[in-house]
Amino acid sequence: MNIFRMTIYLIIINFKDFGYWFWTLCYPLLLCALFMMTTSNMSNTELEDINAGIENDHPLSEALASIEFINLETMTEDAAVEQMEAGEMAAYVHGDYELLVTESGFNQTVMEDVLTQMQSTVESGIPPQHFDMDASFIDASSQDTQPETVLFYSLIAMIAFYGMFSSIEFISTMQPNLSHMGARFAASPYSKGKLLAASVIGAMALNLFSNTFILIVIIIFYQINLFTELWPTIFLLITANFTGVGFGLILGLVPKINAAAKTIIAIVLIIGLAALSGLMGPPLKQVIDGNLPWINTFNPVARLTDTMYRINFLGNFNDYWSTVIFLAALALAFYTITLVVLRRKQYDSI
Amino acid sequence: MIMMDKVVKRYNELIALDHFSFEAAEGEIIGLLGPNGCGKTTAINCMLSLLAFDSGDIEIFGEKVHPNNNSVKRRIGLVPQELSIFDKLNVYENIDFYCGLYVSDKTKRRRLVEEAIEFVGMDRYRKFIPKKLSGGLKRRLNIACGMAHQPDLLFMDEPTVAVDAQSRNFILEGIRQMKARGKTIVYTTHYLEEAENLCDRMVIMDAGRNIAHGTVEQLQNQISTQERVEVGVITDESDIESQLEALPNAVSVNRKNDNYMIHFEKQENNISNLIKFIESKDLTYTELSSEKATLSDIFLELTGKELRD
Ligand SMILES: Nc1ncnc2c1ncn2[C@@H]1O[C@H](COP(=O)(O)OP(=O)(O)OP(=O)(O)O)[C@@H](O)[C@H]1O
Ligand SMILES: [Mg+2]
């Protein structure tokens, strides 16, 4: 049997499974509906402009002042700190693209992104006065639900990893110590590499199918334009699918726990990671980013959420490739471990 | 064909195989018999190198078994004791899946799957998913999945449990046909009669050991009971049991109401001796029957346990 046939069988096995439909389709759609209800009252309010201070005669004054959603005021550092501590101002620009902040939050993040964007433009030889603010920030300034948008990116990031439900199922079924079918499979000469390849292709196909469905629902039904950078986002989501499936394989290999329990573990884990990345609303993410930034550096859901937000919302591609590489590296580590464990063919007890 | 030599397999403290040795020749049906938990399934799993064992040697087709030995695995089939069929695949797909693990050529596989469906008589059910099959039909599907690729060596671990008499005969006939085509079959069962009819040779296992092996006749010769006579006599004499036990060749007597079961160690004029004895006492017998020692006597005597169907 070739890989293709094996994949088809694995897909049939999962596609007819209630768990697949519930966890990868119904559940995310329910969450979506929930978000829409809780955020609908916010979504109509205009985003407040960001108050920012800048040093006298700073080279970026003119460029920053031209940005629609930034209220720029020239002042001294001391005055700025005072205003920031009173909560009246978000950030102070001084020195060489340096940003002074006293707390961390959404507005601070936006300011940081604006500065980074300017810096990279300037470094590419264009004077700050001349760069095209409209192109980079026009979408951002016209968005009226900025903080809430993070919620949707976070949700999409979460479901991108849901391929793991299928791979947990596949690998549990094919392990001699976990299922009778697995023992029967291990007695055959079928290649473990082929099985692994078929599981990955099958699980990715299933999850990309449900991801597409959910994205279409979000876009059509809720009229949210989340993707100004469609192809880079799709590539990013496919990479995340690859990682999610790999994670499911690892979880699937764990002995003594049945697939149902593993699914629960996976759901709790992913929702936890998604919460840290903003799924439960921006405040938690801000607290984490401010106090324990390393957590989200290693949190794949957060990396994916941030990167999607940056490329689509701020037109900032600075961390795009590092996120892709981070996700791909995780995936490769997962696959390597899986293959090594699968190749270990004898068991002390089955 | 199969050579298993002093294999020891421990599950922590429990010794599941205790220096178990066993041989099977090409083209024979060999039965593995023994009470629950005696290690039949464990022995099969070791032969398939699914389980790691502590010591001993196993060779199949003249090669040492090894988890990576795919050339050996390709020629082996397994009908596991536990159902191993996919709930979400229908009958045809289940058989095709398992056959596909061995056979990559599509046309050949289609033919083999059709033959397997015919073998278990499930043509009517080919589009059924297992949930819609009765327990016996599921077992038949399990058998089809294990033998569809027509291996040279087939392990069948209690394949006919829960299968009705008619389908069982159908399956047993199929197994005989496989033997006729030169296949070797290792068969475990709790149905002694089935083993007696089907198997060329038998291995009797108890507590992980091979306690006796051979053909039915060879096994019969290994035990003291050769003939069992059941007689019904009505009498007031209380010591009739010991008198019966004093008959030539008699080994033991068990009483059940007015019936006495007498075990004789040789098959030698036992009935006529018994009738003479009854007549000499002026008694009459209500019934009289005689049986050669069966596998279950062999079993009882060798293991001290009754093996129930
Ligand atoms: N995975 C395991 N872990 C621990 N002990 C086990 C395991 N599998 C089997 N055993 C024990 O090993 C012994 C042999 O079991 P095995 O399944 O080989 O018996 P069997 O002869 O096939 O019995 P049955 O007729 O009930 O199928 C039993 O005592 C059983 O309890
Ligand atoms: Mg068994």
XYZ file of C-alpha atoms and ligand atoms in Angstrom:
691
model
C 0.000 0.000 0.000
C 1.488 3.341 -0.928
C 1.555 6.418 1.305
C -1.373 7.916 -0.558
C -3.651 4.951 0.131
C -2.542 4.850 3.764
C -3.289 8.571 4.067
C -6.769 8.075 2.640
C -7.488 5.348 5.171
C -6.193 7.439 8.052
C -8.320 10.349 6.880
C -11.436 8.176 6.631
C -10.803 6.838 10.124
C -10.635 10.357 11.517
C -13.070 12.153 9.290
C -15.929 9.999 10.492
C -14.972 10.614 14.083
C -17.138 12.851 16.225
C -14.084 14.230 18.027
C -12.636 15.611 14.831
C -15.774 17.541 13.974
C -16.304 18.776 17.447
C -12.811 19.913 18.355
C -11.635 21.303 15.067
C -14.879 22.832 13.805
C -17.730 23.256 16.268
C -15.658 24.307 19.221
C -13.695 27.074 17.444
C -16.880 28.347 15.827
C -18.529 28.510 19.235
C -15.573 30.481 20.544
C -15.879 32.825 17.570
C -19.518 33.459 18.267
C -18.662 34.073 21.894
C -16.026 36.663 20.977
C -18.361 38.450 18.675
C -20.927 38.738 21.401
C -18.521 39.949 24.043
C -16.698 42.388 21.782
C -19.571 43.692 19.708
C -20.136 46.644 21.979
C -16.487 47.640 21.808
C -16.152 47.243 18.126
C -18.100 50.376 17.341
C -16.117 52.716 19.499
C -13.379 54.589 17.721
C -9.908 53.704 18.746
C -8.512 56.388 20.926
C -5.502 58.123 19.548
C -2.215 57.334 21.156
C -0.643 60.144 23.134
C 3.088 60.220 22.716
C 5.869 62.590 23.618
C 9.022 63.392 21.694
C 12.273 65.138 22.395
C 12.776 68.623 21.039
C 14.119 68.760 17.460
C 14.011 65.026 17.046
C 14.535 63.899 13.420
C 11.389 61.757 13.555
C 9.082 64.559 14.769
C 7.656 65.395 11.417
C 7.142 61.815 10.326
C 5.481 60.770 13.585
C 3.253 63.826 13.675
C 1.953 62.937 10.263
C 0.545 59.652 11.531
C -3.120 60.063 12.025
C -3.591 58.061 15.183
C -0.646 59.497 17.100
C -0.993 62.716 19.077
C 2.558 63.934 19.294
C 3.728 66.520 21.773
C 7.214 67.904 22.121
C 8.423 67.895 25.727
C 11.278 67.079 28.047
C 11.923 63.623 29.325
C 11.019 64.556 32.886
C 7.673 65.965 31.856
C 7.040 62.884 29.791
C 7.753 60.518 32.655
C 5.412 62.515 34.839
C 2.611 62.283 32.273
C 3.228 58.625 31.656
C 3.056 57.871 35.342
C -0.213 59.739 35.506
C -1.391 57.462 32.721
C -1.936 60.302 30.296
C 0.708 59.315 27.813
C 1.858 56.033 26.321
C 5.446 56.541 25.298
C 8.260 59.006 24.806
C 10.529 59.006 21.767
C 14.088 60.127 22.270
C 17.625 59.357 21.211
C 18.242 57.046 18.324
C 14.831 55.405 17.781
C 14.559 54.768 21.469
C 11.240 54.480 23.156
C 10.752 55.286 26.788
C 7.801 53.629 28.457
C 6.786 53.198 32.059
C 4.378 50.373 31.496
C 3.681 47.914 28.806
C 0.471 47.643 26.899
C -1.174 47.712 23.555
C -0.382 51.365 22.750
C 3.219 50.855 23.699
C 3.400 47.881 21.365
C 1.982 49.924 18.513
C 4.502 52.733 19.146
C 7.310 50.243 19.210
C 6.195 48.774 15.911
C 5.920 52.226 14.336
C 9.444 53.068 15.421
C 10.862 49.791 14.201
C 9.164 50.286 10.904
C 10.601 53.788 10.580
C 14.035 52.649 11.532
C 14.120 49.948 8.894
C 12.850 52.384 6.276
C 15.489 54.911 7.174
C 18.176 52.267 7.169
C 17.145 51.339 3.671
C 18.042 54.916 2.642
C 14.749 56.766 2.578
C 14.600 59.870 4.774
C 11.883 59.637 7.439
C 9.907 62.577 6.097
C 9.423 60.794 2.824
C 8.338 57.388 3.704
C 4.892 56.286 2.923
C 2.991 56.233 6.153
C -0.250 55.573 4.355
C 0.901 52.290 2.964
C 2.062 50.941 6.289
C -0.394 52.396 8.708
C -3.478 53.364 6.852
C -5.097 50.026 7.578
C -4.059 50.210 11.143
C -5.524 53.635 11.685
C -8.796 52.787 10.036
C -9.257 49.703 12.148
C -11.583 50.421 14.968
C -11.222 47.213 16.929
C -7.490 46.960 17.366
C -7.205 45.270 20.754
C -10.081 42.939 19.981
C -8.551 41.904 16.696
C -5.818 40.202 18.685
C -8.525 37.899 19.945
C -9.216 36.647 16.476
C -5.569 36.237 15.578
C -5.187 34.303 18.772
C -8.131 32.088 17.926
C -6.775 31.429 14.452
C -3.351 30.692 15.918
C -4.963 28.224 18.269
C -6.843 26.281 15.617
C -3.764 26.178 13.411
C -2.329 23.766 15.991
C -5.427 21.592 16.102
C -4.003 19.101 13.621
C -2.725 17.432 16.756
C -6.129 15.923 17.491
C -5.868 13.844 14.356
C -2.245 12.914 14.865
C -2.886 11.872 18.485
C -5.569 9.563 17.167
C -3.451 8.166 14.336
C -0.414 7.418 16.384
C -2.328 5.989 19.341
C -4.083 3.620 16.978
C -0.831 2.407 15.491
C 1.115 1.806 18.718
C 1.299 -1.863 19.804
C 1.211 -0.936 23.472
C -1.826 1.291 22.990
C -4.163 -0.543 20.662
C -4.902 -3.968 19.218
C -4.686 -2.527 15.738
C -1.251 -1.266 16.677
C -0.074 -4.752 17.631
C -1.446 -6.100 14.398
C 0.272 -3.287 12.505
C 3.611 -3.876 14.223
C 3.498 -7.533 13.190
C 3.460 -6.417 9.556
C 6.466 -5.318 7.522
C 4.952 -1.900 6.721
C 7.478 0.919 6.988
C 7.244 3.196 10.009
C 8.524 6.099 7.929
C 5.647 5.685 5.508
C 3.198 5.497 8.374
C 4.632 8.695 9.830
C 4.473 10.487 6.473
C 0.893 9.359 5.916
C -0.104 10.463 9.429
C 1.399 13.908 8.914
C -0.160 14.418 5.496
C -3.508 13.096 6.697
C -3.629 15.166 9.869
C -2.544 18.315 8.029
C -5.114 17.793 5.300
C -7.873 17.373 7.865
C -6.867 20.404 9.868
C -6.248 22.677 6.899
C -9.707 21.752 5.718
C -11.332 22.768 8.980
C -9.086 25.860 9.313
C -10.162 27.047 5.888
C -13.764 26.523 6.780
C -13.452 28.540 9.982
C -11.546 31.359 8.283
C -14.196 31.598 5.608
C -16.895 31.748 8.260
C -15.048 34.466 10.154
C -14.422 36.533 7.042
C -17.832 36.185 5.468
C -20.027 36.041 8.502
C -18.323 38.598 10.709
C -17.044 40.848 7.941
C -13.628 41.153 9.489
C -10.737 41.764 7.194
C -7.922 40.125 9.083
C -5.585 39.346 6.237
C -4.032 42.162 4.319
C -1.047 39.903 3.699
C -2.820 36.775 2.562
C -0.053 34.558 1.182
C 2.530 35.137 3.907
C -0.236 34.430 6.433
C -1.218 31.215 4.694
C 2.380 30.078 4.636
C 2.676 30.872 8.319
C -0.498 28.937 9.119
C 0.670 25.903 7.151
C 3.926 25.925 9.085
C 1.958 26.087 12.331
C -0.175 23.156 11.183
C 3.000 21.201 10.636
C 4.096 21.980 14.193
C 0.699 21.174 15.671
C 0.621 17.783 13.994
C 4.116 17.030 15.284
C 3.086 17.927 18.798
C 0.119 15.576 18.519
C 2.432 12.760 17.472
C 4.577 13.233 20.552
C 1.529 13.286 22.776
C 0.184 10.233 20.958
C 3.320 8.266 21.780
C 2.987 8.684 25.529
C 2.098 5.250 26.944
C -0.588 4.402 29.491
C -2.860 7.359 28.689
C -5.699 6.817 26.265
C -6.377 9.003 23.272
C -9.393 10.678 24.870
C -7.358 11.806 27.872
C -4.611 13.020 25.560
C -7.116 15.081 23.617
C -8.203 16.760 26.836
C -4.585 17.441 27.781
C -3.997 18.964 24.354
C -7.059 21.181 24.568
C -6.180 22.484 28.018
C -2.585 23.103 27.013
C -3.423 24.933 23.821
C -6.124 27.045 25.397
C -3.625 27.954 28.119
C -1.028 28.982 25.560
C -3.678 30.868 23.615
C -4.786 32.682 26.771
C -1.213 33.837 27.304
C -1.212 35.093 23.750
C -4.373 37.145 24.110
C -7.277 34.792 23.617
C -8.853 35.812 26.895
C -8.529 39.453 25.990
C -5.486 41.690 25.689
C -4.934 42.392 29.416
C -3.493 38.971 30.221
C -1.167 39.168 27.254
C -0.016 42.599 28.370
C 0.726 41.391 31.856
C 2.713 38.453 30.514
C 4.580 40.536 27.951
C 5.416 43.070 30.611
C 6.526 40.762 33.396
C 7.479 37.409 31.923
C 8.318 38.123 28.288
C 10.302 34.883 27.896
C 7.119 32.829 28.259
C 5.680 34.114 25.053
C 9.016 33.919 23.291
C 8.710 30.139 23.607
C 4.950 30.014 23.287
C 4.224 28.969 19.710
C 0.638 30.210 19.894
C 1.835 33.623 21.051
C 4.549 33.773 18.410
C 2.011 32.976 15.735
C -0.549 35.453 17.087
C 1.995 38.267 17.285
C 3.423 37.611 13.871
C 0.023 37.449 12.210
C -0.931 40.646 13.941
C 2.261 42.374 12.920
C 2.305 41.418 9.283
C -1.363 41.986 8.643
C -2.058 44.850 10.910
C 1.155 46.786 11.071
C 2.799 45.636 7.861
C 5.823 44.716 9.922
C 7.690 41.625 8.720
C 10.604 41.875 11.147
C 9.915 38.696 13.086
C 8.192 36.791 10.284
C 11.030 34.463 9.395
C 12.170 33.954 12.954
C 8.655 32.739 13.770
C 8.546 30.464 10.738
C 11.918 29.000 11.660
C 10.934 28.627 15.302
C 7.783 26.696 14.365
C 9.539 24.565 11.766
C 12.345 23.718 14.188
C 9.845 22.611 16.810
C 8.121 20.464 14.198
C 11.352 18.820 13.080
C 12.268 18.022 16.660
C 8.848 16.415 17.169
C 9.104 14.330 14.005
C 12.582 13.116 14.789
C 11.567 11.946 18.245
C 8.476 10.257 16.826
C 10.410 8.329 14.216
C 12.988 7.171 16.752
C 10.288 5.963 19.132
C 8.272 4.291 16.370
C 11.336 2.411 15.207
C 11.744 0.943 18.653
C 9.679 -2.043 17.744
C 9.750 -4.381 20.703
C 7.875 -3.914 23.910
C 8.237 -5.467 27.340
C 4.520 -5.543 27.673
C 1.717 -4.955 25.236
C 9.746 -23.854 10.245
C 9.288 -22.535 13.768
C 11.776 -23.310 16.464
C 11.297 -21.862 19.888
C 13.947 -22.865 22.360
C 13.715 -22.412 26.124
C 12.132 -19.008 25.906
C 11.646 -17.158 29.175
C 9.357 -14.160 29.320
C 8.695 -12.296 32.533
C 6.179 -9.580 33.237
C 7.824 -8.137 36.322
C 7.450 -10.938 38.896
C 5.151 -13.103 36.823
C 6.754 -15.728 34.611
C 4.548 -15.944 31.538
C 6.824 -18.292 29.591
C 8.998 -20.629 31.569
C 11.674 -22.179 29.354
C 9.027 -22.775 26.735
C 10.165 -24.845 23.772
C 8.117 -25.574 20.747
C 8.543 -26.653 17.151
C 6.306 -26.606 14.116
C 7.028 -28.224 10.788
C 6.112 -26.827 7.419
C 2.569 -27.585 6.290
C 1.175 -28.688 9.616
C -1.559 -27.319 11.805
C -0.251 -27.173 15.318
C -2.496 -26.507 18.270
C -1.467 -24.554 21.365
C -3.757 -25.623 24.175
C -3.902 -24.521 27.728
C -6.005 -22.864 30.386
C -6.508 -19.091 30.564
C -3.322 -17.274 31.339
C -1.007 -20.177 30.534
C 0.908 -18.021 28.062
C -0.445 -18.870 24.609
C -0.841 -15.301 23.458
C 2.460 -14.354 25.014
C 4.180 -17.151 23.089
C 2.662 -15.902 19.839
C 3.657 -12.317 20.541
C 7.225 -13.425 21.203
C 7.311 -15.376 17.944
C 6.120 -12.258 16.138
C 8.832 -10.303 17.982
C 6.245 -7.872 19.263
C 7.375 -8.676 22.773
C 10.928 -8.665 23.997
C 11.727 -11.854 25.901
C 14.285 -12.427 28.617
C 16.165 -15.420 27.262
C 15.956 -18.229 24.752
C 15.927 -18.356 20.968
C 13.237 -18.176 18.346
C 13.776 -19.004 14.701
C 11.181 -18.803 11.953
C 11.898 -19.885 8.370
C 15.393 -20.645 9.601
C 16.027 -17.022 10.557
C 16.258 -15.530 13.996
C 13.212 -13.374 14.630
C 13.939 -9.728 14.956
C 11.658 -6.685 14.879
C 13.371 -5.428 11.742
C 13.291 -8.712 9.900
C 10.755 -7.688 7.299
C 11.437 -10.587 4.952
C 10.187 -12.936 7.675
C 7.320 -10.664 8.701
C 6.124 -10.488 5.118
C 5.445 -14.247 5.130
C 3.593 -14.283 8.459
C -0.043 -13.574 9.184
C -1.769 -12.987 12.505
C -5.368 -13.351 13.583
C -5.160 -11.784 17.024
C -7.235 -12.880 19.970
C -8.601 -9.376 20.438
C -10.584 -7.855 17.594
C -8.335 -5.519 15.706
C -10.599 -3.981 13.143
C -11.301 -0.318 12.492
C -14.762 0.870 13.500
C -14.789 3.555 10.853
C -13.829 1.326 7.921
C -16.238 -1.065 6.290
C -15.612 -4.776 5.805
C -13.930 -4.396 2.429
C -11.798 -1.461 3.560
C -10.692 -3.222 6.738
C -9.467 -6.236 4.808
C -7.895 -4.046 2.149
C -6.090 -2.021 4.814
C -4.479 -5.045 6.441
C -3.776 -6.760 3.149
C -2.208 -3.504 1.975
C 0.368 -3.668 4.759
C 1.853 -6.655 2.927
C 0.810 -6.357 -0.703
C 1.377 -3.156 -2.642
C 0.212 -4.280 -6.055
C -3.357 -3.032 -6.473
C -4.794 -5.687 -8.769
C -3.270 -8.493 -6.759
C -4.637 -6.953 -3.595
C -8.126 -6.665 -5.008
C -8.082 -10.358 -5.865
C -6.756 -11.326 -2.429
C -9.372 -9.225 -0.643
C -12.147 -10.827 -2.687
C -10.790 -14.269 -1.840
C -10.666 -13.402 1.842
C -14.259 -12.134 1.780
C -15.280 -15.401 0.226
C -13.174 -17.354 2.709
C -15.168 -15.997 5.642
C -18.454 -15.930 3.713
C -19.051 -12.218 4.123
C -19.942 -11.187 0.607
C -23.300 -9.808 1.702
C -21.670 -7.637 4.330
C -18.842 -6.085 2.358
C -20.171 -2.526 2.775
C -21.050 -2.923 6.459
C -19.117 -1.097 9.155
C -18.222 -3.271 12.173
C -20.874 -1.650 14.361
C -23.524 -3.217 12.170
C -21.985 -6.684 12.362
C -22.853 -9.277 14.968
C -20.136 -10.504 17.334
C -19.534 -13.625 15.271
C -19.338 -11.681 12.026
C -16.802 -9.344 13.583
C -14.664 -12.348 14.462
C -14.952 -13.580 10.913
C -13.835 -10.176 9.678
C -10.926 -10.336 12.106
C -9.924 -13.647 10.559
C -10.192 -12.276 7.026
C -7.988 -9.312 7.977
C -5.309 -11.636 9.342
C -5.076 -14.050 6.433
C -6.015 -11.995 3.358
C -2.405 -11.706 2.183
C -2.163 -15.520 2.222
C 0.924 -15.896 4.368
C 3.035 -19.042 4.509
C 2.685 -19.082 8.270
C -0.479 -18.027 10.033
C -0.972 -17.532 13.752
C -4.573 -17.825 14.841
C -5.240 -16.935 18.460
C -8.634 -18.354 19.434
C -10.206 -17.345 16.135
C -13.496 -19.164 16.550
C -14.608 -17.815 19.914
C -18.219 -16.620 19.618
C -18.609 -17.956 16.105
C -21.655 -20.173 15.610
C -21.287 -23.845 14.734
C -22.090 -23.411 11.079
C -19.623 -20.601 10.428
C -17.100 -22.382 12.568
C -17.218 -25.419 10.352
C -16.938 -23.127 7.365
C -13.831 -21.528 8.832
C -12.292 -24.829 9.920
C -12.812 -26.141 6.404
C -11.059 -23.057 5.080
C -8.145 -23.695 7.412
C -7.849 -27.252 6.149
C -7.754 -25.893 2.623
C -4.956 -23.554 3.590
C -3.054 -26.504 4.967
C -3.693 -28.350 1.717
C -1.998 -25.456 -0.059
C 1.057 -26.032 2.081
C 0.540 -23.276 4.654
C 1.573 -23.737 8.260
C -0.898 -22.770 10.948
C -0.381 -22.214 14.655
C -3.751 -22.430 16.296
C -4.791 -21.728 19.860
C -8.199 -22.678 21.115
C -10.250 -23.590 24.119
C -12.396 -25.964 22.102
C -10.711 -29.297 22.592
C -12.883 -31.052 20.091
C -11.953 -28.483 17.500
C -8.279 -29.024 18.227
C -8.695 -32.782 18.090
C -10.336 -32.599 14.672
C -8.184 -29.900 13.168
C -4.669 -30.093 14.495
C -1.977 -32.491 13.362
C -0.094 -32.015 16.559
C -0.735 -30.299 19.826
C 1.272 -28.602 22.506
C -0.258 -28.563 25.936
C 0.772 -25.575 27.983
C 0.425 -24.853 31.625
C 1.894 -21.959 33.561
C 4.136 -21.030 30.675
C 5.597 -24.499 30.210
C 5.262 -27.057 27.447
C 4.024 -30.002 29.492
C 3.211 -32.377 26.655
C 3.161 -32.412 22.907
C 2.462 -34.720 20.029
C -0.458 -36.194 18.130
C -3.622 -37.132 19.984
C -2.498 -40.795 20.092
C 0.904 -39.863 21.406
C -0.694 -37.735 24.081
C -3.111 -40.508 25.019
C -0.171 -42.788 25.587
C 1.354 -40.337 27.989
C -1.448 -40.545 30.512
C -2.630 -43.395 32.668
C -6.319 -43.216 31.781
C -6.925 -45.016 28.521
C -10.600 -45.761 28.793
C -13.443 -44.214 30.687
C -16.494 -46.284 31.454
C -19.647 -44.858 32.920
C -22.021 -47.322 34.509
C -25.296 -46.905 36.345
C -26.037 -49.483 39.060
C -28.566 -49.409 41.837
C -27.310 -51.075 44.961
C -27.343 -50.750 48.754
C -23.783 -51.882 49.125
C -21.769 -49.001 50.474
C -18.376 -50.308 49.418
C -19.317 -50.729 45.764
C -16.854 -47.989 44.840
C -13.869 -49.785 46.289
C -15.050 -53.022 44.716
C -15.172 -51.338 41.311
C -11.747 -49.896 41.929
C -10.471 -53.435 42.483
C -11.336 -54.407 38.926
C -8.343 -55.178 36.685
C -6.792 -52.014 35.161
C -9.079 -49.681 37.083
C -7.324 -46.566 38.317
C -10.031 -44.520 39.930
C -13.761 -44.353 40.444
C -15.903 -41.253 40.816
C -19.464 -41.471 41.935
C -22.283 -39.282 40.652
C -25.608 -40.371 42.255
C -26.135 -43.876 40.942
C -23.589 -43.490 38.177
C -19.963 -44.420 38.517
C -17.180 -43.172 36.287
C -14.377 -45.714 36.147
C -10.992 -44.820 34.678
C -9.000 -47.721 33.258
C -5.338 -47.548 32.500
C -5.390 -50.008 29.623
C -8.002 -50.751 27.001
C -8.283 -54.471 27.656
C -11.607 -56.323 28.176
C -12.624 -53.673 30.661
C -16.309 -53.755 29.720
C -16.617 -57.531 29.876
C -14.833 -57.603 33.228
C -17.262 -55.018 34.491
C -20.327 -56.896 33.234
C -19.074 -60.135 34.787
C -18.612 -58.314 38.067
C -22.126 -56.860 37.985
C -23.680 -60.216 37.113
C -21.728 -61.984 39.840
C -23.303 -59.563 42.303
C -26.789 -60.142 40.889
C -27.141 -56.495 40.091
C -28.417 -54.851 36.930
C -27.027 -51.854 35.221
C -29.229 -48.985 34.026
C -26.735 -47.632 31.554
C -23.275 -48.360 30.304
C -21.004 -46.344 28.075
C -17.339 -46.357 27.237
C -15.062 -43.705 25.790
C -11.455 -43.568 24.814
C -9.504 -40.962 26.701
C -10.189 -37.558 25.199
C -8.108 -34.447 25.135
C -9.962 -33.241 28.171
C -8.871 -36.353 30.130
C -5.362 -35.746 28.930
C -5.691 -32.216 30.050
C -7.150 -33.037 33.404
C -4.512 -35.586 34.129
C -1.553 -33.524 32.942
C -2.517 -30.201 34.450
C -4.910 -31.177 37.185
C -7.241 -28.601 35.655
C -10.396 -28.910 33.714
C -10.337 -27.051 30.432
C -13.848 -25.975 29.749
C -15.302 -25.110 26.411
N 0.914 -6.951 29.551
C 0.949 -7.794 30.577
N 1.451 -7.389 31.751
C 1.504 -8.236 32.794
N 1.109 -9.506 32.765
C 0.600 -9.974 31.616
C 0.494 -9.139 30.461
N -0.036 -9.882 29.464
C -0.261 -11.099 29.975
N 0.117 -11.174 31.258
C 0.060 -12.369 32.115
O 0.835 -13.357 31.497
C 0.204 -14.621 31.591
C 0.009 -15.206 30.208
O -0.927 -14.434 29.509
P -1.429 -14.814 28.063
O -2.249 -13.689 27.571
O -0.263 -15.195 27.240
O -2.344 -16.061 28.333
P -3.231 -16.906 27.331
O -2.743 -18.293 27.420
O -3.244 -16.275 25.998
O -4.652 -16.819 28.009
P -6.106 -16.789 27.366
O -6.487 -18.186 27.110
O -6.941 -16.207 28.431
O -6.028 -15.946 26.143
C -1.090 -14.390 32.341
O -0.888 -14.748 33.677
C -1.330 -12.923 32.223
O -1.974 -12.444 33.368
Mg -4.625 -15.488 24.838
